[in-house]
Amino acid sequence: QKEVEQNSGPLSVPEGAIASLNCTYSDRVSQSFFWYRQYSGKSPELIMSIYSNGDKEDGRFTAQLNKASQYVSLLIRDSQPSDSATYLCAVARGSNYKLTFGKGTLLTVNP
Amino acid sequence: DTGVSQDPRHKITKRGQNVTFRCDPISEHNRLYWYRQTLGQGPEFLTYFQNEAQLEKSRLLSDRFSAERPKGSFSTLEIQRTEQGDSAMYLCASSLREGQGTNIQYFGAGTRLSVL
């Protein structure tokens, strides 16, 4: 079992729709959870961080965490073509804080 | 520039040559990380430093790889006797150790290595 798993994608949504990205992780002691956006050929850019169960909203983005189910999600409301990118879920545990990434989900927002 | 800086951005080398990459973290960030990313995969952890101390190395980091962070500022990653399988994007990230659960890593633009 991979440590961090994401929807295989690609995920295609029309402009203005809600995009839903999912991630599961295997390490139960994980404490920190992140969503990064990565445009083709570019480096990862932090979108959201979440540490406690529940929802965290930032503009059009909402991260959801359920530690009991070992599940993290990212909702993007009012999706824009500029949101088209690969979204990486990353998890960290313990005091060393190294990130373990999923393979990423490619999101395409169609005008 | 207050971001993480990596140099060079691109490196093309022949198999068997040695290469060295440099990373300058965000000022005052005491943690520095190296990751490697291949096409279609997420970044994979290689090693990290807190100040000048290298605290963890991945099993991915074979004996051909060495990383340093003298004086706890910039870091270098050297690959000796490069192999075609070393072709990847090498990413550097830095963070400021804060309270538990607040580690945020900021990535540099990466160095893309092509081994011919």
CSV table of N, CA, C and O in Angstrom, one decimal, chain A residues 2 31-32 34 36 38 40-46 48-51 86 88 92 94-104, chain B residues 9 31 33 35 37 40-45 48 50 56 89 91 97-110 112:
chain,number,residue,atom,x,y,z
A,2,LYS,N,0.6,2.2,-0.9
A,2,LYS,CA,1.3,3.4,-1.0
A,2,LYS,C,1.0,4.2,0.2
A,2,LYS,O,-0.1,4.2,0.7
A,31,GLN,N,0.5,14.1,11.3
A,31,GLN,CA,0.0,15.2,12.0
A,31,GLN,C,-0.3,16.5,11.2
A,31,GLN,O,-1.1,17.3,11.6
A,32,SER,N,0.4,16.6,10.0
A,32,SER,CA,0.3,17.8,9.2
A,32,SER,C,0.0,17.3,7.8
A,32,SER,O,0.5,16.4,7.3
A,34,PHE,N,-1.0,18.8,3.7
A,34,PHE,CA,-0.8,19.9,2.8
A,34,PHE,C,-1.4,19.6,1.5
A,34,PHE,O,-1.3,18.5,1.0
A,36,TYR,N,-0.5,21.1,-2.3
A,36,TYR,CA,0.3,21.9,-3.2
A,36,TYR,C,-0.2,21.8,-4.6
A,36,TYR,O,-0.7,20.8,-5.1
A,38,GLN,N,0.9,22.4,-8.6
A,38,GLN,CA,2.1,22.3,-9.4
A,38,GLN,C,1.7,22.5,-10.9
A,38,GLN,O,1.1,21.6,-11.5
A,40,SER,N,2.7,22.6,-14.9
A,40,SER,CA,3.7,21.8,-15.7
A,40,SER,C,5.0,22.5,-15.7
A,40,SER,O,5.1,23.7,-16.1
A,41,GLY,N,6.1,21.8,-15.4
A,41,GLY,CA,7.4,22.3,-15.4
A,41,GLY,C,7.8,23.2,-14.3
A,41,GLY,O,8.9,23.7,-14.3
A,42,LYS,N,6.9,23.5,-13.4
A,42,LYS,CA,7.2,24.4,-12.3
A,42,LYS,C,7.3,23.6,-11.0
A,42,LYS,O,7.1,22.4,-10.9
A,43,SER,N,7.6,24.3,-9.9
A,43,SER,CA,7.8,23.7,-8.6
A,43,SER,C,6.5,23.7,-7.8
A,43,SER,O,5.6,24.5,-8.2
A,44,PRO,N,6.3,22.9,-6.8
A,44,PRO,CA,5.1,22.9,-6.0
A,44,PRO,C,4.9,24.2,-5.3
A,44,PRO,O,5.8,24.8,-4.7
A,45,GLU,N,3.6,24.7,-5.2
A,45,GLU,CA,3.2,25.9,-4.5
A,45,GLU,C,2.2,25.5,-3.5
A,45,GLU,O,1.2,24.9,-3.8
A,46,LEU,N,2.4,25.9,-2.3
A,46,LEU,CA,1.4,25.6,-1.2
A,46,LEU,C,0.1,26.3,-1.4
A,46,LEU,O,0.0,27.5,-1.7
A,48,MET,N,-2.9,24.9,0.6
A,48,MET,CA,-3.6,24.8,1.9
A,48,MET,C,-2.8,23.9,2.9
A,48,MET,O,-2.1,23.0,2.4
A,49,SER,N,-2.9,24.2,4.1
A,49,SER,CA,-2.4,23.3,5.2
A,49,SER,C,-3.5,23.1,6.2
A,49,SER,O,-4.4,24.0,6.4
A,50,ILE,N,-3.5,21.9,6.7
A,50,ILE,CA,-4.6,21.6,7.7
A,50,ILE,C,-4.0,20.6,8.7
A,50,ILE,O,-3.2,19.7,8.4
A,51,TYR,N,-4.4,20.8,10.0
A,51,TYR,CA,-3.8,20.0,11.1
A,51,TYR,C,-4.8,19.4,12.0
A,51,TYR,O,-4.5,18.4,12.7
A,86,THR,N,-1.6,20.2,-11.6
A,86,THR,CA,-1.5,19.0,-10.8
A,86,THR,C,-1.6,19.3,-9.3
A,86,THR,O,-0.8,20.2,-8.9
A,88,LEU,N,-1.0,18.2,-5.6
A,88,LEU,CA,-0.3,17.2,-4.8
A,88,LEU,C,-0.7,17.2,-3.3
A,88,LEU,O,-0.8,18.3,-2.7
A,92,ALA,N,2.9,14.8,6.7
A,92,ALA,CA,4.1,14.8,7.5
A,92,ALA,C,3.8,14.3,8.9
A,92,ALA,O,2.7,14.4,9.4
A,94,GLY,N,5.6,13.3,12.9
A,94,GLY,CA,6.8,13.4,13.9
A,94,GLY,C,7.5,14.8,13.8
A,94,GLY,O,6.9,15.7,13.3
A,95,SER,N,8.7,14.8,14.4
A,95,SER,CA,9.4,16.0,14.5
A,95,SER,C,10.2,16.4,13.4
A,95,SER,O,10.8,17.5,13.3
A,96,ASN,N,10.4,15.4,12.4
A,96,ASN,CA,11.3,15.7,11.3
A,96,ASN,C,10.6,16.5,10.2
A,96,ASN,O,11.3,17.1,9.4
A,97,TYR,N,9.3,16.3,10.1
A,97,TYR,CA,8.5,17.1,9.2
A,97,TYR,C,8.8,16.9,7.7
A,97,TYR,O,8.5,17.7,6.9
A,98,LYS,N,9.5,15.8,7.3
A,98,LYS,CA,9.7,15.5,5.9
A,98,LYS,C,8.3,15.2,5.3
A,98,LYS,O,7.4,14.7,6.0
A,99,LEU,N,8.1,15.6,4.1
A,99,LEU,CA,6.8,15.5,3.4
A,99,LEU,C,6.8,14.2,2.6
A,99,LEU,O,7.8,13.9,1.9
A,100,THR,N,5.7,13.5,2.7
A,100,THR,CA,5.5,12.3,1.8
A,100,THR,C,4.3,12.7,0.9
A,100,THR,O,3.2,13.1,1.4
A,101,PHE,N,4.6,12.7,-0.4
A,101,PHE,CA,3.7,13.1,-1.4
A,101,PHE,C,2.9,12.0,-2.1
A,101,PHE,O,3.5,10.9,-2.2
A,102,GLY,N,1.7,12.3,-2.5
A,102,GLY,CA,1.1,11.4,-3.4
A,102,GLY,C,1.6,11.7,-4.8
A,102,GLY,O,2.4,12.6,-5.1
A,103,LYS,N,1.1,10.9,-5.8
A,103,LYS,CA,1.5,11.1,-7.2
A,103,LYS,C,0.9,12.4,-7.8
A,103,LYS,O,1.4,12.9,-8.8
A,104,GLY,N,-0.2,12.9,-7.2
A,104,GLY,CA,-0.8,14.1,-7.7
A,104,GLY,C,-2.0,13.7,-8.6
A,104,GLY,O,-2.1,12.7,-9.2
B,9,ARG,N,19.3,26.2,-13.0
B,9,ARG,CA,17.9,25.7,-13.3
B,9,ARG,C,17.9,24.5,-14.1
B,9,ARG,O,17.0,23.6,-14.0
B,31,ARG,N,15.5,25.1,8.5
B,31,ARG,CA,15.4,23.7,8.0
B,31,ARG,C,15.4,23.8,6.5
B,31,ARG,O,14.8,24.7,5.8
B,33,TYR,N,15.4,21.1,3.0
B,33,TYR,CA,15.1,19.8,2.5
B,33,TYR,C,15.5,19.7,1.0
B,33,TYR,O,15.3,20.6,0.2
B,35,TYR,N,14.4,17.2,-2.3
B,35,TYR,CA,13.5,16.2,-2.8
B,35,TYR,C,13.9,16.0,-4.3
B,35,TYR,O,14.5,16.8,-5.0
B,37,GLN,N,12.0,14.7,-8.0
B,37,GLN,CA,10.7,14.4,-8.7
B,37,GLN,C,11.0,13.9,-10.1
B,37,GLN,O,11.6,14.6,-10.9
B,40,GLY,N,5.5,12.4,-13.7
B,40,GLY,CA,4.3,11.7,-13.3
B,40,GLY,C,4.3,11.2,-11.8
B,40,GLY,O,3.4,10.5,-11.4
B,41,GLN,N,5.3,11.6,-11.1
B,41,GLN,CA,5.4,11.2,-9.7
B,41,GLN,C,5.4,12.5,-8.8
B,41,GLN,O,5.7,13.6,-9.2
B,42,GLY,N,5.0,12.3,-7.5
B,42,GLY,CA,5.2,13.4,-6.6
B,42,GLY,C,6.7,13.5,-6.1
B,42,GLY,O,7.4,12.5,-6.3
B,43,PRO,N,7.0,14.6,-5.5
B,43,PRO,CA,8.4,14.7,-5.0
B,43,PRO,C,8.7,13.6,-4.0
B,43,PRO,O,7.8,13.2,-3.2
B,44,GLU,N,9.9,13.1,-4.0
B,44,GLU,CA,10.4,12.1,-3.0
B,44,GLU,C,11.5,12.7,-2.1
B,44,GLU,O,12.4,13.3,-2.7
B,45,PHE,N,11.3,12.5,-0.9
B,45,PHE,CA,12.3,13.0,0.1
B,45,PHE,C,13.7,12.4,-0.1
B,45,PHE,O,13.8,11.2,-0.2
B,48,TYR,N,17.4,16.1,4.8
B,48,TYR,CA,17.1,17.4,5.3
B,48,TYR,C,18.1,17.8,6.4
B,48,TYR,O,18.7,16.9,7.0
B,50,GLN,N,18.8,20.6,9.7
B,50,GLN,CA,18.4,21.6,10.6
B,50,GLN,C,19.6,22.4,11.0
B,50,GLN,O,20.6,21.8,11.5
B,56,GLU,N,18.5,13.5,8.6
B,56,GLU,CA,17.9,12.3,8.0
B,56,GLU,C,18.3,12.2,6.5
B,56,GLU,O,18.3,13.2,5.8
B,89,MET,N,13.9,16.2,-11.6
B,89,MET,CA,13.9,17.5,-11.1
B,89,MET,C,14.3,17.4,-9.6
B,89,MET,O,13.7,16.7,-8.9
B,91,LEU,N,14.5,19.3,-6.2
B,91,LEU,CA,13.8,20.4,-5.5
B,91,LEU,C,14.4,20.6,-4.2
B,91,LEU,O,14.6,19.7,-3.4
B,97,ARG,N,11.3,26.3,11.7
B,97,ARG,CA,10.7,25.4,12.7
B,97,ARG,C,9.9,26.2,13.7
B,97,ARG,O,10.4,27.1,14.4
B,98,GLU,N,8.6,26.0,13.7
B,98,GLU,CA,7.7,26.7,14.6
B,98,GLU,C,7.1,25.7,15.6
B,98,GLU,O,7.7,24.6,15.8
B,99,GLY,N,5.9,26.0,16.1
B,99,GLY,CA,5.3,25.0,17.0
B,99,GLY,C,4.9,23.8,16.2
B,99,GLY,O,4.8,23.7,15.0
B,100,GLN,N,4.6,22.7,17.0
B,100,GLN,CA,4.2,21.5,16.3
B,100,GLN,C,3.0,21.7,15.5
B,100,GLN,O,2.0,22.3,15.8
B,101,GLY,N,3.1,21.1,14.3
B,101,GLY,CA,1.9,21.1,13.4
B,101,GLY,C,1.9,22.4,12.5
B,101,GLY,O,0.9,22.6,11.8
B,102,THR,N,3.0,23.2,12.5
B,102,THR,CA,2.9,24.4,11.7
B,102,THR,C,4.0,24.4,10.7
B,102,THR,O,4.3,25.5,10.2
B,103,ASN,N,4.7,23.3,10.4
B,103,ASN,CA,5.8,23.3,9.4
B,103,ASN,C,5.2,23.6,8.0
B,103,ASN,O,4.4,22.9,7.5
B,104,ILE,N,5.7,24.7,7.4
B,104,ILE,CA,5.3,25.0,6.1
B,104,ILE,C,6.6,25.0,5.2
B,104,ILE,O,7.6,25.7,5.6
B,105,GLN,N,6.7,24.2,4.2
B,105,GLN,CA,7.8,24.1,3.4
B,105,GLN,C,7.6,24.9,2.1
B,105,GLN,O,6.6,24.7,1.4
B,106,TYR,N,8.5,25.8,1.8
B,106,TYR,CA,8.4,26.5,0.5
B,106,TYR,C,9.5,26.0,-0.4
B,106,TYR,O,10.7,25.9,-0.1
B,107,PHE,N,9.1,25.8,-1.6
B,107,PHE,CA,10.0,25.2,-2.6
B,107,PHE,C,10.6,26.2,-3.5
B,107,PHE,O,10.0,27.2,-3.9
B,108,GLY,N,11.8,25.9,-3.9
B,108,GLY,CA,12.5,26.6,-5.0
B,108,GLY,C,12.0,26.1,-6.3
B,108,GLY,O,11.2,25.2,-6.4
B,109,ALA,N,12.5,26.8,-7.4
B,109,ALA,CA,12.1,26.5,-8.7
B,109,ALA,C,12.6,25.1,-9.2
B,109,ALA,O,12.1,24.6,-10.2
B,110,GLY,N,13.6,24.6,-8.5
B,110,GLY,CA,14.2,23.3,-8.9
B,110,GLY,C,15.3,23.3,-9.9
B,110,GLY,O,15.5,24.3,-10.6
B,112,ARG,N,16.6,21.0,-13.0
B,112,ARG,CA,16.3,19.9,-13.9
B,112,ARG,C,17.5,19.3,-14.4
B,112,ARG,O,18.3,19.9,-15.1
